[in-house]
PDB file of C-alpha atoms in Angstrom:
ATOM      1  CA  MET A 294      -0.305  -0.525   0.413  1.00 86.00           C
ATOM      2  CA  PRO A 295       1.801   3.337  -0.520  1.00 94.00           C
ATOM      3  CA  SER A 296       2.668   6.221   2.052  1.00 97.00           C
ATOM      4  CA  LEU A 297       0.015   8.639   3.183  1.00 98.00           C
ATOM      5  CA  ASN A 298       2.450  11.068   1.587  1.00 97.00           C
ATOM      6  CA  GLU A 299       2.527   8.858  -1.589  1.00 98.00           C
ATOM      7  CA  ARG A 300      -1.507   9.246  -1.487  1.00 98.00           C
ATOM      8  CA  LEU A 301      -1.745  12.586  -0.604  1.00 98.00           C
ATOM      9  CA  GLN A 302       0.388  13.601  -3.971  1.00 98.00           C
ATOM     10  CA  GLN A 303      -1.439  12.087  -5.812  1.00 97.00           C
ATOM     11  CA  LEU A 304      -4.398  13.744  -3.889  1.00 97.00           C
ATOM     12  CA  ALA A 305      -3.595  16.651  -4.673  1.00 98.00           C
ATOM     13  CA  ARG A 306      -3.756  16.486  -8.361  1.00 98.00           C
ATOM     14  CA  VAL A 307      -6.744  15.183  -9.011  1.00 98.00           C
ATOM     15  CA  PRO A 308      -9.459  17.749 -11.273  1.00 98.00           C
ATOM     16  CA  ARG A 309     -11.628  17.587  -8.721  1.00 98.00           C
ATOM     17  CA  LEU A 310     -11.648  16.946  -5.293  1.00 99.00           C
ATOM     18  CA  LEU A 311     -14.122  16.822  -1.915  1.00 98.00           C
ATOM     19  CA  ILE A 312     -12.732  16.819   1.660  1.00 98.00           C
ATOM     20  CA  VAL A 313     -15.209  15.884   3.984  1.00 98.00           C
ATOM     21  CA  SER A 314     -14.311  15.928   8.384  1.00 98.00           C
ATOM     22  CA  ASP A 315     -15.812  15.114  11.317  1.00 98.00           C
ATOM     23  CA  PHE A 316     -15.335  18.156  13.688  1.00 97.00           C
ATOM     24  CA  ASP A 317     -14.959  16.691  17.180  1.00 96.00           C
ATOM     25  CA  GLY A 318     -12.058  14.513  17.995  1.00 96.00           C
ATOM     26  CA  THR A 319     -10.982  15.579  14.079  1.00 98.00           C
ATOM     27  CA  LEU A 320     -10.965  19.594  14.180  1.00 97.00           C
ATOM     28  CA  ALA A 321     -10.781  20.021  17.199  1.00 96.00           C
ATOM     29  CA  ASP A 322      -9.790  18.245  20.585  1.00 94.00           C
ATOM     30  CA  PHE A 323     -12.918  17.029  23.206  1.00 88.00           C
ATOM     31  CA  SER A 324     -13.980  18.690  26.516  1.00 83.00           C
ATOM     32  CA  THR A 325     -15.966  18.501  29.376  1.00 80.00           C
ATOM     33  CA  ASP A 326     -18.189  21.373  27.950  1.00 82.00           C
ATOM     34  CA  PRO A 327     -19.095  20.941  24.185  1.00 80.00           C
ATOM     35  CA  ALA A 328     -20.053  24.131  23.760  1.00 78.00           C
ATOM     36  CA  ASN A 329     -16.598  25.003  23.983  1.00 86.00           C
ATOM     37  CA  VAL A 330     -13.745  22.721  22.891  1.00 92.00           C
ATOM     38  CA  PRO A 331     -10.964  23.577  21.327  1.00 94.00           C
ATOM     39  CA  VAL A 332     -10.567  23.798  17.856  1.00 95.00           C
ATOM     40  CA  GLU A 333      -7.184  23.561  15.574  1.00 96.00           C
ATOM     41  CA  THR A 334      -6.442  26.591  13.978  1.00 96.00           C
ATOM     42  CA  ALA A 335      -3.900  25.116  11.414  1.00 98.00           C
ATOM     43  CA  SER A 336      -6.696  22.485  10.146  1.00 98.00           C
ATOM     44  CA  VAL A 337      -8.871  24.723   9.444  1.00 96.00           C
ATOM     45  CA  GLU A 338      -5.987  27.492   8.089  1.00 97.00           C
ATOM     46  CA  ALA A 339      -5.101  24.790   5.369  1.00 98.00           C
ATOM     47  CA  LEU A 340      -9.019  23.708   5.150  1.00 97.00           C
ATOM     48  CA  GLU A 341     -10.009  27.687   4.226  1.00 96.00           C
ATOM     49  CA  THR A 342      -6.534  27.360   1.611  1.00 97.00           C
ATOM     50  CA  LEU A 343      -8.139  24.132   0.298  1.00 98.00           C
ATOM     51  CA  ALA A 344     -11.649  25.480  -0.084  1.00 96.00           C
ATOM     52  CA  GLY A 345     -10.573  28.554  -2.354  1.00 96.00           C
ATOM     53  CA  LEU A 346      -8.603  26.604  -4.349  1.00 97.00           C
ATOM     54  CA  PRO A 347     -10.792  25.745  -7.996  1.00 96.00           C
ATOM     55  CA  ASP A 348     -12.134  22.457  -8.242  1.00 97.00           C
ATOM     56  CA  THR A 349     -12.301  21.395  -4.103  1.00 98.00           C
ATOM     57  CA  SER A 350     -14.738  21.219  -2.172  1.00 96.00           C
ATOM     58  CA  VAL A 351     -14.976  21.350   1.564  1.00 96.00           C
ATOM     59  CA  ALA A 352     -17.504  20.396   3.617  1.00 96.00           C
ATOM     60  CA  ILE A 353     -17.476  19.343   7.756  1.00 96.00           C
ATOM     61  CA  LEU A 354     -19.599  16.953   8.166  1.00 96.00           C
ATOM     62  CA  SER A 355     -20.863  17.075  11.686  1.00 95.00           C
ATOM     63  CA  GLY A 356     -22.958  14.589  14.786  1.00 91.00           C
ATOM     64  CA  ARG A 357     -24.022  18.000  16.427  1.00 91.00           C
ATOM     65  CA  HIS A 358     -26.935  19.856  15.286  1.00 88.00           C
ATOM     66  CA  LEU A 359     -26.275  22.420  12.610  1.00 90.00           C
ATOM     67  CA  ALA A 360     -26.671  25.023  15.316  1.00 88.00           C
ATOM     68  CA  GLY A 361     -24.452  23.628  17.561  1.00 90.00           C
ATOM     69  CA  LEU A 362     -21.721  22.998  15.415  1.00 92.00           C
ATOM     70  CA  GLU A 363     -21.548  26.470  13.848  1.00 91.00           C
ATOM     71  CA  ALA A 364     -21.634  27.656  17.715  1.00 90.00           C
ATOM     72  CA  ALA A 365     -18.893  25.364  18.817  1.00 90.00           C
ATOM     73  CA  SER A 366     -16.229  26.052  15.882  1.00 91.00           C
ATOM     74  CA  GLY A 367     -17.372  29.298  14.503  1.00 88.00           C
ATOM     75  CA  PHE A 368     -18.011  28.547  11.034  1.00 88.00           C
ATOM     76  CA  ASP A 369     -20.599  30.437   9.559  1.00 79.00           C
ATOM     77  CA  GLY A 370     -20.966  28.369   6.518  1.00 75.00           C
ATOM     78  CA  SER A 371     -19.225  31.187   3.764  1.00 81.00           C
ATOM     79  CA  THR A 372     -15.671  29.130   3.201  1.00 87.00           C
ATOM     80  CA  PHE A 373     -17.212  25.526   3.968  1.00 88.00           C
ATOM     81  CA  THR A 374     -20.561  23.811   3.778  1.00 91.00           C
ATOM     82  CA  LEU A 375     -22.070  23.096   7.044  1.00 93.00           C
ATOM     83  CA  VAL A 376     -23.629  19.716   7.542  1.00 93.00           C
ATOM     84  CA  GLY A 377     -25.088  18.729  10.509  1.00 92.00           C
ATOM     85  CA  SER A 378     -27.081  16.155  12.663  1.00 89.00           C
ATOM     86  CA  HIS A 379     -24.973  13.358  10.442  1.00 90.00           C
ATOM     87  CA  GLY A 380     -26.245  14.561   7.232  1.00 89.00           C
ATOM     88  CA  ALA A 381     -29.496  15.250   8.003  1.00 85.00           C
ATOM     89  CA  GLU A 382     -29.072  19.026   8.210  1.00 84.00           C
ATOM     90  CA  CYS A 383     -26.967  19.809   5.047  1.00 74.00           C
ATOM     91  CA  SER A 384     -29.833  22.727   3.399  1.00 47.00           C
ATOM     92  CA  ALA A 385     -33.080  23.963   4.046  1.00 42.00           C
ATOM     93  CA  ASN A 386     -34.565  21.602   2.334  1.00 50.00           C
ATOM     94  CA  GLY A 387     -33.450  18.434   4.495  1.00 55.00           C
ATOM     95  CA  PRO A 388     -36.348  16.058   6.209  1.00 60.00           C
ATOM     96  CA  GLU A 389     -39.468  17.560   8.749  1.00 70.00           C
ATOM     97  CA  LEU A 390     -40.644  15.430  10.975  1.00 81.00           C
ATOM     98  CA  ASN A 391     -44.202  13.517  10.633  1.00 88.00           C
ATOM     99  CA  GLY A 392     -46.281  13.070  14.167  1.00 92.00           C
ATOM    100  CA  ASP A 393     -44.619   9.390  14.349  1.00 93.00           C
ATOM    101  CA  GLN A 394     -41.725  10.284  14.071  1.00 91.00           C
ATOM    102  CA  LYS A 395     -42.363  13.317  16.875  1.00 93.00           C
ATOM    103  CA  ALA A 396     -44.043  10.473  18.792  1.00 96.00           C
ATOM    104  CA  ALA A 397     -41.439   8.836  18.802  1.00 95.00           C
ATOM    105  CA  LEU A 398     -38.752  11.053  19.127  1.00 95.00           C
ATOM    106  CA  GLN A 399     -40.553  11.708  23.054  1.00 97.00           C
ATOM    107  CA  ALA A 400     -40.534   8.320  23.744  1.00 97.00           C
ATOM    108  CA  VAL A 401     -36.757   8.239  23.371  1.00 97.00           C
ATOM    109  CA  GLU A 402     -36.393  11.256  25.377  1.00 97.00           C
ATOM    110  CA  ASP A 403     -38.529   9.823  28.388  1.00 98.00           C
ATOM    111  CA  ALA A 404     -36.241   6.906  28.813  1.00 98.00           C
ATOM    112  CA  PHE A 405     -33.595   8.397  28.344  1.00 98.00           C
ATOM    113  CA  GLU A 406     -34.010  10.943  30.771  1.00 98.00           C
ATOM    114  CA  GLN A 407     -35.376   7.934  33.031  1.00 98.00           C
ATOM    115  CA  ILE A 408     -32.653   6.546  32.817  1.00 98.00           C
ATOM    116  CA  ILE A 409     -29.843   9.053  34.320  1.00 97.00           C
ATOM    117  CA  ASP A 410     -32.121   9.609  36.078  1.00 97.00           C
ATOM    118  CA  GLY A 411     -30.087  10.467  39.691  1.00 95.00           C
ATOM    119  CA  LEU A 412     -27.203  10.036  37.256  1.00 97.00           C
ATOM    120  CA  GLU A 413     -24.853  13.470  37.626  1.00 95.00           C
ATOM    121  CA  GLY A 414     -23.390  14.762  35.333  1.00 95.00           C
ATOM    122  CA  ALA A 415     -25.387  12.378  32.885  1.00 97.00           C
ATOM    123  CA  PHE A 416     -27.527  14.735  30.581  1.00 97.00           C
ATOM    124  CA  VAL A 417     -29.776  14.142  27.467  1.00 97.00           C
ATOM    125  CA  GLU A 418     -28.768  16.572  24.022  1.00 93.00           C
ATOM    126  CA  HIS A 419     -31.932  17.320  22.307  1.00 90.00           C
ATOM    127  CA  LYS A 420     -30.745  17.963  17.973  1.00 86.00           C
ATOM    128  CA  PRO A 421     -34.186  18.558  15.315  1.00 84.00           C
ATOM    129  CA  PHE A 422     -33.774  14.595  14.301  1.00 87.00           C
ATOM    130  CA  HIS A 423     -32.162  12.657  17.229  1.00 88.00           C
ATOM    131  CA  ARG A 424     -32.005  12.980  21.155  1.00 96.00           C
ATOM    132  CA  VAL A 425     -28.532  12.536  22.548  1.00 95.00           C
ATOM    133  CA  LEU A 426     -27.607  10.912  26.142  1.00 98.00           C
ATOM    134  CA  HIS A 427     -24.159  11.958  26.779  1.00 96.00           C
ATOM    135  CA  VAL A 428     -22.108  10.443  29.891  1.00 96.00           C
ATOM    136  CA  ILE A 429     -18.957  12.432  29.191  1.00 92.00           C
ATOM    137  CA  LYS A 430     -19.430  14.204  33.002  1.00 93.00           C
ATOM    138  CA  VAL A 431     -19.917  11.465  35.101  1.00 95.00           C
ATOM    139  CA  GLU A 432     -17.352  10.544  37.203  1.00 94.00           C
ATOM    140  CA  ASP A 433     -18.207   7.225  38.165  1.00 95.00           C
ATOM    141  CA  GLN A 434     -17.635   5.301  34.489  1.00 94.00           C
ATOM    142  CA  GLY A 435     -19.618   1.968  36.304  1.00 96.00           C
ATOM    143  CA  ARG A 436     -22.844   3.864  36.245  1.00 96.00           C
ATOM    144  CA  ALA A 437     -21.789   5.579  32.981  1.00 97.00           C
ATOM    145  CA  GLN A 438     -21.446   2.746  31.584  1.00 97.00           C
ATOM    146  CA  GLN A 439     -24.675   1.010  32.442  1.00 97.00           C
ATOM    147  CA  ALA A 440     -26.557   4.261  31.638  1.00 97.00           C
ATOM    148  CA  LEU A 441     -24.824   3.892  28.165  1.00 98.00           C
ATOM    149  CA  GLU A 442     -25.971   0.212  27.980  1.00 97.00           C
ATOM    150  CA  ALA A 443     -29.360   0.615  29.086  1.00 98.00           C
ATOM    151  CA  ALA A 444     -29.979   3.816  26.442  1.00 98.00           C
ATOM    152  CA  LEU A 445     -29.158   1.454  23.810  1.00 96.00           C
ATOM    153  CA  ALA A 446     -30.946  -1.151  24.783  1.00 96.00           C
ATOM    154  CA  VAL A 447     -34.396   0.909  24.417  1.00 96.00           C
ATOM    155  CA  ASP A 448     -36.124  -0.216  21.402  1.00 95.00           C
ATOM    156  CA  ILE A 449     -38.579   2.036  19.564  1.00 96.00           C
ATOM    157  CA  PRO A 450     -40.403   1.477  16.530  1.00 94.00           C
ATOM    158  CA  GLY A 451     -38.573   3.764  13.889  1.00 93.00           C
ATOM    159  CA  VAL A 452     -35.690   4.717  15.874  1.00 95.00           C
ATOM    160  CA  HIS A 453     -32.320   4.124  14.915  1.00 91.00           C
ATOM    161  CA  THR A 454     -29.998   3.229  17.478  1.00 92.00           C
ATOM    162  CA  HIS A 455     -25.871   3.776  17.598  1.00 88.00           C
ATOM    163  CA  THR A 456     -23.161   4.327  20.344  1.00 90.00           C
ATOM    164  CA  GLY A 457     -19.963   6.980  20.421  1.00 85.00           C
ATOM    165  CA  LYS A 458     -17.423   8.763  22.402  1.00 85.00           C
ATOM    166  CA  TRP A 459     -19.267   8.458  25.648  1.00 93.00           C
ATOM    167  CA  ILE A 460     -22.557   8.935  23.790  1.00 94.00           C
ATOM    168  CA  VAL A 461     -25.849   6.425  22.833  1.00 96.00           C
ATOM    169  CA  GLU A 462     -27.432   9.026  19.914  1.00 93.00           C
ATOM    170  CA  ALA A 463     -31.325   8.035  18.568  1.00 95.00           C
ATOM    171  CA  SER A 464     -32.882   8.776  15.496  1.00 91.00           C
ATOM    172  CA  VAL A 465     -35.802   9.536  13.240  1.00 91.00           C
ATOM    173  CA  VAL A 466     -34.415   9.787   9.858  1.00 84.00           C
ATOM    174  CA  ASP A 467     -32.285   6.890   8.601  1.00 80.00           C
ATOM    175  CA  MET A 468     -29.422   8.997   7.673  1.00 82.00           C
ATOM    176  CA  ASN A 469     -25.806   8.520   8.296  1.00 90.00           C
ATOM    177  CA  LYS A 470     -22.538  10.199   7.156  1.00 95.00           C
ATOM    178  CA  GLY A 471     -22.186   7.349   4.600  1.00 96.00           C
ATOM    179  CA  THR A 472     -25.502   8.164   2.702  1.00 93.00           C
ATOM    180  CA  TRP A 473     -24.846  11.533   2.484  1.00 94.00           C
ATOM    181  CA  VAL A 474     -20.950  11.407   1.309  1.00 96.00           C
ATOM    182  CA  ARG A 475     -22.242   9.028  -1.110  1.00 95.00           C
ATOM    183  CA  ALA A 476     -24.976  11.447  -2.425  1.00 89.00           C
ATOM    184  CA  GLN A 477     -22.843  14.665  -2.680  1.00 93.00           C
ATOM    185  CA  GLN A 478     -20.214  12.304  -4.606  1.00 96.00           C
ATOM    186  CA  GLU A 479     -23.012  11.404  -6.824  1.00 94.00           C
ATOM    187  CA  HIS A 480     -23.889  15.173  -7.031  1.00 90.00           C
ATOM    188  CA  LEU A 481     -20.276  16.657  -7.873  1.00 94.00           C
ATOM    189  CA  ARG A 482     -18.161  13.950  -9.466  1.00 96.00           C
ATOM    190  CA  PRO A 483     -14.922  14.204  -7.301  1.00 98.00           C
ATOM    191  CA  ASP A 484     -12.649  12.385  -9.483  1.00 98.00           C
ATOM    192  CA  SER A 485     -11.494  11.521  -5.558  1.00 99.00           C
ATOM    193  CA  THR A 486     -12.785  12.285  -2.300  1.00 99.00           C
ATOM    194  CA  LEU A 487     -10.967  12.588   1.557  1.00 99.00           C
ATOM    195  CA  VAL A 488     -12.437  11.572   4.632  1.00 99.00           C
ATOM    196  CA  MET A 489     -10.967  12.586   8.018  1.00 99.00           C
ATOM    197  CA  GLY A 490     -12.712  11.095  11.706  1.00 98.00           C
ATOM    198  CA  ASP A 491     -12.543   9.554  14.962  1.00 97.00           C
ATOM    199  CA  ASP A 492     -15.519   8.080  15.831  1.00 93.00           C
ATOM    200  CA  THR A 493     -17.968   5.082  15.087  1.00 92.00           C
ATOM    201  CA  THR A 494     -20.199   7.449  12.925  1.00 92.00           C
ATOM    202  CA  ASP A 495     -17.560   7.759  10.962  1.00 97.00           C
ATOM    203  CA  GLU A 496     -16.979   4.396   9.890  1.00 97.00           C
ATOM    204  CA  HIS A 497     -20.372   4.913   7.409  1.00 96.00           C
ATOM    205  CA  ALA A 498     -17.992   7.394   5.741  1.00 98.00           C
ATOM    206  CA  PHE A 499     -15.186   5.285   5.383  1.00 98.00           C
ATOM    207  CA  ALA A 500     -17.001   2.487   3.564  1.00 98.00           C
ATOM    208  CA  VAL A 501     -18.770   3.983   0.591  1.00 98.00           C
ATOM    209  CA  LEU A 502     -14.805   5.207  -0.340  1.00 98.00           C
ATOM    210  CA  GLY A 503     -13.642   3.636  -3.238  1.00 97.00           C
ATOM    211  CA  GLN A 504      -9.558   2.881  -4.299  1.00 96.00           C
ATOM    212  CA  GLN A 505      -9.250   7.031  -5.558  1.00 97.00           C
ATOM    213  CA  ASP A 506      -9.700   7.892  -2.522  1.00 98.00           C
ATOM    214  CA  LEU A 507      -8.308   8.181   0.808  1.00 98.00           C
ATOM    215  CA  SER A 508      -9.716   7.384   4.746  1.00 99.00           C
ATOM    216  CA  ILE A 509      -7.838   8.760   7.628  1.00 99.00           C
ATOM    217  CA  LYS A 510      -8.843   7.759  11.198  1.00 99.00           C
ATOM    218  CA  VAL A 511      -7.703  10.266  13.362  1.00 98.00           C
ATOM    219  CA  GLY A 512      -6.827   8.244  17.039  1.00 97.00           C
ATOM    220  CA  GLU A 513      -7.217   4.174  18.287  1.00 95.00           C
ATOM    221  CA  GLY A 514      -9.966   2.205  17.536  1.00 94.00           C
ATOM    222  CA  ASP A 515     -11.578  -0.341  14.811  1.00 96.00           C
ATOM    223  CA  THR A 516     -11.415   1.068  11.501  1.00 97.00           C
ATOM    224  CA  LYS A 517     -12.099   0.990   8.164  1.00 97.00           C
ATOM    225  CA  ALA A 518     -10.226   4.092   7.285  1.00 98.00           C
ATOM    226  CA  ARG A 519      -7.140   3.141   4.951  1.00 98.00           C
ATOM    227  CA  TYR A 520      -4.993   5.441   6.973  1.00 98.00           C
ATOM    228  CA  ARG A 521      -4.197   6.445  10.882  1.00 98.00           C
ATOM    229  CA  VAL A 522      -2.881   9.326  12.553  1.00 98.00           C
ATOM    230  CA  ALA A 523      -2.578   9.710  16.443  1.00 98.00           C
ATOM    231  CA  SER A 524      -3.970  13.012  16.847  1.00 98.00           C
ATOM    232  CA  VAL A 525      -5.886  15.841  15.511  1.00 98.00           C
ATOM    233  CA  HIS A 526      -2.886  17.919  16.241  1.00 98.00           C
ATOM    234  CA  GLU A 527      -1.303  15.023  13.361  1.00 98.00           C
ATOM    235  CA  LEU A 528      -3.910  15.639  11.006  1.00 99.00           C
ATOM    236  CA  SER A 529      -3.354  19.023  10.875  1.00 98.00           C
ATOM    237  CA  GLN A 530      -0.068  18.964   9.671  1.00 98.00           C
ATOM    238  CA  VAL A 531      -1.836  16.208   7.034  1.00 99.00           C
ATOM    239  CA  LEU A 532      -4.134  18.988   6.069  1.00 99.00           C
ATOM    240  CA  LYS A 533      -0.845  21.404   5.868  1.00 98.00           C
ATOM    241  CA  GLN A 534       0.918  19.498   3.539  1.00 98.00           C
ATOM    242  CA  LEU A 535      -2.112  18.332   1.264  1.00 99.00           C
ATOM    243  CA  ALA A 536      -2.851  22.449   1.241  1.00 98.00           C
ATOM    244  CA  ALA A 537       0.523  23.319   0.132  1.00 98.00           C
ATOM    245  CA  LEU A 538       0.722  20.667  -2.461  1.00 98.00           C
ATOM    246  CA  ARG A 539      -2.519  21.329  -4.419  1.00 98.00           C
ATOM    247  CA  SER A 540      -1.704  25.019  -4.148  1.00 97.00           C
ATOM    248  CA  SER A 541       1.647  24.437  -5.833  1.00 92.00           C
TER     249      SER A 541
END
């Protein structure tokens, strides 16, 4: 397999390039306060450079709801395409909830709130199409894990549940990062796509890529990505290199 450096040089030369990055754990390190995460400035600057080049599209594809992504990142959508809720909030023409979906979402919320009742530090986040149980602030790791397992076992018709880092997320729309990336590829027809992410939800996006594409996992854990970097900072060096190569 070619080295990551070799693949970056190949990617820099393709006529049309689509770049898709997760936000948390990829462009920003984690924090116990999700509204105040440390953004890797070098990565943002490199992506801004890339987004300004011809035939180069950049999207930030996050599990956060769109308003939360804008607030935490400081991005306003003028440079990058901002995509929230794993692809469900990618445009003004995104899905709207019907009565059954609203009822299912309320049932999930009630179940999650019951699970964390009395568990200090745990909370349920509201997104337009999701409810997310967070335990990152829970000091008792045993009880935190029990809460995650209980949330994952919640079974409500029409609800799709999956895990992430210190979370269980329940959705009433059948959308994931892989379906969004595939739709963008069909729309933009890039010669290659670069996808970067750190979480289990990014694996859906890695899975839809072809041999001409490049996938990079940030951090530890099993992955479908072909390449791996150790940290958010290390990824920033990769992006700086790609920006320099494609600009030259």
